[in-house]
Amino acid sequence: MPKIQRLSTTDPDFNTQLDALLAWDSVSDSAVRQRVAEIIEQVRQRGDAALCDYTSRFDGWQPTSAAALELPLERLRQALRAIPAAQREALDLAAARIRAYAERQRLQSWEYIEADGTLLGQKITPLDRVGLYVPGGKAAYPSSVLMNAVPAKVAGVAELIMVVPTPRGELNELVLAAAAIAGVDRVFALGGAQAIAALAYGTETVPAVDKVVGPGNIYVATAKRAVFGQVGIDMVAGPSEILILCDGQTDPDWIAMDLFSQAEHDEDAQSILVSWDAAYLERVLASIERLLPGMERADTIATSLTSRGALILARDQDDATRVANRIAPEHLELSVADPQALAAKIRHAGAIFMGRHTAEALGDYCAGPNHVLPTSRTARFSSPLGVYDFQKRSSLIMASPAGAANLAATASKLARGEGLTAHARSAELRGDPG
Amino acid sequence: MPKIQRLSTTDPDFNTQLDALLAWDSVSDSAVRQRVAEIIEQVRQRGDAALCDYTSRFDGWQPTSAAALELPLERLRQALRAIPAAQREALDLAAARIRAYAERQRLQSWEYIEADGTLLGQKITPLDRVGLYVPGGKAAYPSSVLMNAVPAKVAGVAELIMVVPTPRGELNELVLAAAAIAGVDRVFALGGAQAIAALAYGTETVPAVDKVVGPGNIYVATAKRAVFGQVGIDMVAGPSEILILCDGQTDPDWIAMDLFSQAEHDEDAQSILVSWDAAYLERVLASIERLLPGMERADTIATSLTSRGALILARDQDDATRVANRIAPEHLELSVADPQALAAKIRHAGAIFMGRHTAEALGDYCAGPNHVLPTSRTARFSSPLGVYDFQKRSSLIMASPAGAANLAATASKLARGEGLTAHARSAELRGDPG
């Protein structure tokens, strides 16, 4: 049975204990950084030849030519035809719901005209070309393909390029089917730091993109950090986490299973329950002990709960809310009688699952909002992946002659105050409205 | 006289030449990275004591205690009373215009309810606490204080903490006055990597923030990159740039002065003019040669124009537009007869200045839109600083019992397809609507 850490907010050391529980060091070690830097440099210098070499070395198959790295779109459509009908239907339904929610996120251009005729505004444009990294092997999730690709297409990204490693040539049919449903434009059988380098800088075969999104292992994450600036990137994610606030009235089996659903991701995943009902924490613990042996991924769940899980006793709901705002969790379940009142007091969370029926797992697949969320307390300053991550803004300024004269008077004074006299003169030249 | 590079889009090597012109390597060398890492580590371990040591060593004054690092707000109000009335009036007017534009950018929460009673939405919250770095010395610009601080306050950031180095105790009165006008909450006399470390991790005296914004030298920029993840950061900016597209009908003195206004920032700043009127390029060149000797910062302007400036001849307006979209400039002036028609074809730019009267300098100070803009071609994927940089989103999901049953059917299929059976069971437990 897992030995889950027990904390109480009344403990004088509580904040220190909580910080220790949450601590996560995402820094890559210098050996990884060095290897990634070499791979990026090789891809920049040698292009396709480097991609073929690394694919042979790391993925265990030898492309006959660089062109062989590309998977034709017909291969995606073939996967879509081949998967079971129930899976196809579920993917279609999830994609439709993700799309419907994403469409509400689309930013719109706006402008307004001032009394003197000067126009100000903000113009919205999509990114031209985006790269989507999809892991191979055990962490290959079709749901992630939908969650990353659908918002990009809703934003109007003209070309969405997916890269996915194919170890020993192995392909995941559900991943390919999801890419077909989401409208991915091109797919390359590439993985690791070399795939990120190819997307960032381009090779003879792989076109350079403007932004790279999607999850990956430590090499992928390190490469994304290294190319940031050359291209945009999404957040570099830490382990997935859930925080559940419960008033003690939800079936404890439900809450135990929600904790498991987070813990089954991997050993570093974090599941925390906070309640202000001490007896309820014991009931959930009993559910955990009873249900765990029947779980397919019991070992992973047990390790995760033991090393990073916790049951926390709070004084009352307000006290629990303070803990939630301090943690700024990726996923926050409010399993209470009036979840809307409680959600109004939450300042930081990636996604808020409100009410006893809203299992976090519903959001992972098909509720509609994105499952790519800020981890490791970064919800203090960042947001779920969304359509807005694939759009950008340009400011619009069109001064009328009268407006230019008005603005020039102010701009000139401030520019001279900063010693920037060419700025001042440039403004002053437009200063005569006649 | 500066020898400005001349390019033509008809040259077969044009793209290569353009890439060479735009090339900018923003990577810090490893010696700088190493020193910055040491400073951050010292501040994390020794807190205030490290801040006092570094301030003594790098800024040339010895704080009597850590408390002496804080400037009282009364000192800001004193500066506001002491500056010339004309400067005070110009700062007030600029702040009011920046605020009016920023208010249009504020993101709003939204939610909607589906047919089965399930609620979906997006909740907007401000960041709790933000740090604003303001450089000391020659690059201390009160306009930058307004441009960074006003959007943060419009977003609703509760605590805005400014850091500014005070070399040998020297303070810039205009900067302090701008901070008073913008509503900065606390000010610390700190600079360099140690100031960034203090904001990111907190010390006994300096509170930890959630995001750090503002320009700085290479040590500041390197420190911001290093603490990214622990806190949010704005973009790490490259040299400032302007691209002007002109149809040949604007007074060439105006365009020459606009090129100067960019070039006077520093030797690395970049000023480029594209026209499809070959004779006009000669007229602008003549204006440059006539006006340059009279400029206060003639040496900086000449060096910048020689090393990084260019006059480019395009075939026609569409050809020039392609060049603009390839450059994705920070500042884009459209000095043409119908700038709105042309702006509609621009896909990538930080800010677009439309029409002959809209000097870029107006936007630097008081037009309203932010002057913190994406540089070095990053307008391909990023946006001006705005209110939205100080807000974040949380997804909201509240499934009705019937909605949970509907979603559970789909989620369960997809979860089992991914081998995540705890996810499936967690959904299935909510699958009975009854």
Coordinates of N, CA, C and O in Angstrom, one line a residue, chain A residues 88-102 146-147 150-151 154 178 181-183 365-366 368, chain B residues 410 414:
Chain A
R88 N -13.0 5.9 -34.0 CA -13.2 6.9 -35.0 C -14.2 7.9 -34.5 O -14.1 9.1 -34.6
E89 N -15.4 7.3 -34.0 CA -16.5 8.2 -33.6 C -16.1 9.0 -32.4 O -16.4 10.2 -32.3
A90 N -15.4 8.4 -31.5 CA -14.9 9.2 -30.3 C -14.0 10.3 -30.6 O -14.1 11.4 -30.1
L91 N -13.1 10.0 -31.5 CA -12.1 11.1 -32.0 C -12.8 12.2 -32.7 O -12.6 13.4 -32.5
D92 N -13.8 11.8 -33.5 CA -14.6 12.9 -34.3 C -15.3 13.7 -33.3 O -15.4 15.0 -33.4
L93 N -16.0 13.1 -32.3 CA -16.7 13.9 -31.3 C -15.8 14.8 -30.5 O -16.2 15.9 -30.3
A94 N -14.7 14.2 -30.1 CA -13.8 15.0 -29.3 C -13.3 16.2 -30.1 O -13.2 17.4 -29.6
A95 N -12.9 16.0 -31.4 CA -12.4 17.1 -32.2 C -13.5 18.1 -32.4 O -13.2 19.3 -32.3
A96 N -14.7 17.7 -32.6 CA -15.8 18.7 -32.8 C -16.0 19.6 -31.5 O -16.2 20.8 -31.6
R97 N -15.9 19.0 -30.3 CA -16.0 19.7 -29.1 C -14.8 20.7 -28.8 O -15.0 21.8 -28.4
I98 N -13.6 20.2 -29.1 CA -12.4 21.0 -29.0 C -12.5 22.2 -29.9 O -12.2 23.3 -29.6
R99 N -13.0 21.9 -31.1 CA -13.1 23.0 -32.1 C -14.2 24.0 -31.7 O -13.9 25.2 -31.8
A100 N -15.3 23.6 -31.2 CA -16.4 24.5 -30.8 C -15.9 25.4 -29.7 O -16.2 26.6 -29.7
Y101 N -15.2 24.9 -28.7 CA -14.7 25.7 -27.6 C -13.6 26.7 -28.2 O -13.6 27.9 -27.9
A102 N -12.7 26.1 -29.0 CA -11.6 26.9 -29.6 C -12.1 28.1 -30.4 O -11.5 29.2 -30.3
L146 N -5.0 16.1 -31.2 CA -6.2 16.9 -31.4 C -6.1 18.3 -30.6 O -6.4 19.3 -31.1
M147 N -5.6 18.2 -29.3 CA -5.5 19.3 -28.5 C -4.5 20.4 -29.0 O -4.7 21.6 -28.8
V150 N -5.9 21.2 -33.4 CA -7.2 21.8 -33.7 C -7.2 23.4 -33.4 O -7.6 24.1 -34.3
P151 N -6.7 23.8 -32.3 CA -6.6 25.3 -32.1 C -5.8 26.0 -33.2 O -6.1 27.1 -33.6
V154 N -8.0 26.3 -36.2 CA -9.0 27.3 -35.9 C -8.5 28.7 -36.0 O -9.1 29.6 -36.5
A178 N -5.8 10.7 -35.7 CA -6.1 12.0 -35.1 C -5.6 13.1 -35.9 O -6.2 14.2 -36.1
I181 N -7.9 13.8 -38.8 CA -9.1 14.5 -38.3 C -8.8 15.9 -38.1 O -9.6 16.8 -38.4
A182 N -7.7 16.2 -37.5 CA -7.3 17.6 -37.1 C -6.9 18.5 -38.2 O -6.8 19.7 -38.1
G183 N -6.6 17.8 -39.4 CA -6.2 18.6 -40.6 C -4.8 19.0 -40.6 O -4.4 20.0 -41.2
Y365 N -10.0 14.6 -22.5 CA -10.4 14.1 -23.8 C -11.4 14.9 -24.6 O -11.2 15.0 -25.8
C366 N -12.4 15.3 -24.0 CA -13.5 15.7 -24.9 C -14.4 16.8 -24.4 O -15.4 17.2 -25.0
G368 N -13.9 19.9 -24.2 CA -13.7 21.0 -25.1 C -12.5 21.9 -24.8 O -11.7 22.1 -25.7
Chain B
T410 N -17.5 9.0 -24.3 CA -16.4 9.3 -25.3 C -15.0 9.3 -24.6 O -14.1 8.6 -25.1
L414 N -11.6 6.8 -25.5 CA -10.3 7.4 -25.9 C -9.3 7.0 -24.8 O -8.1 6.7 -25.2

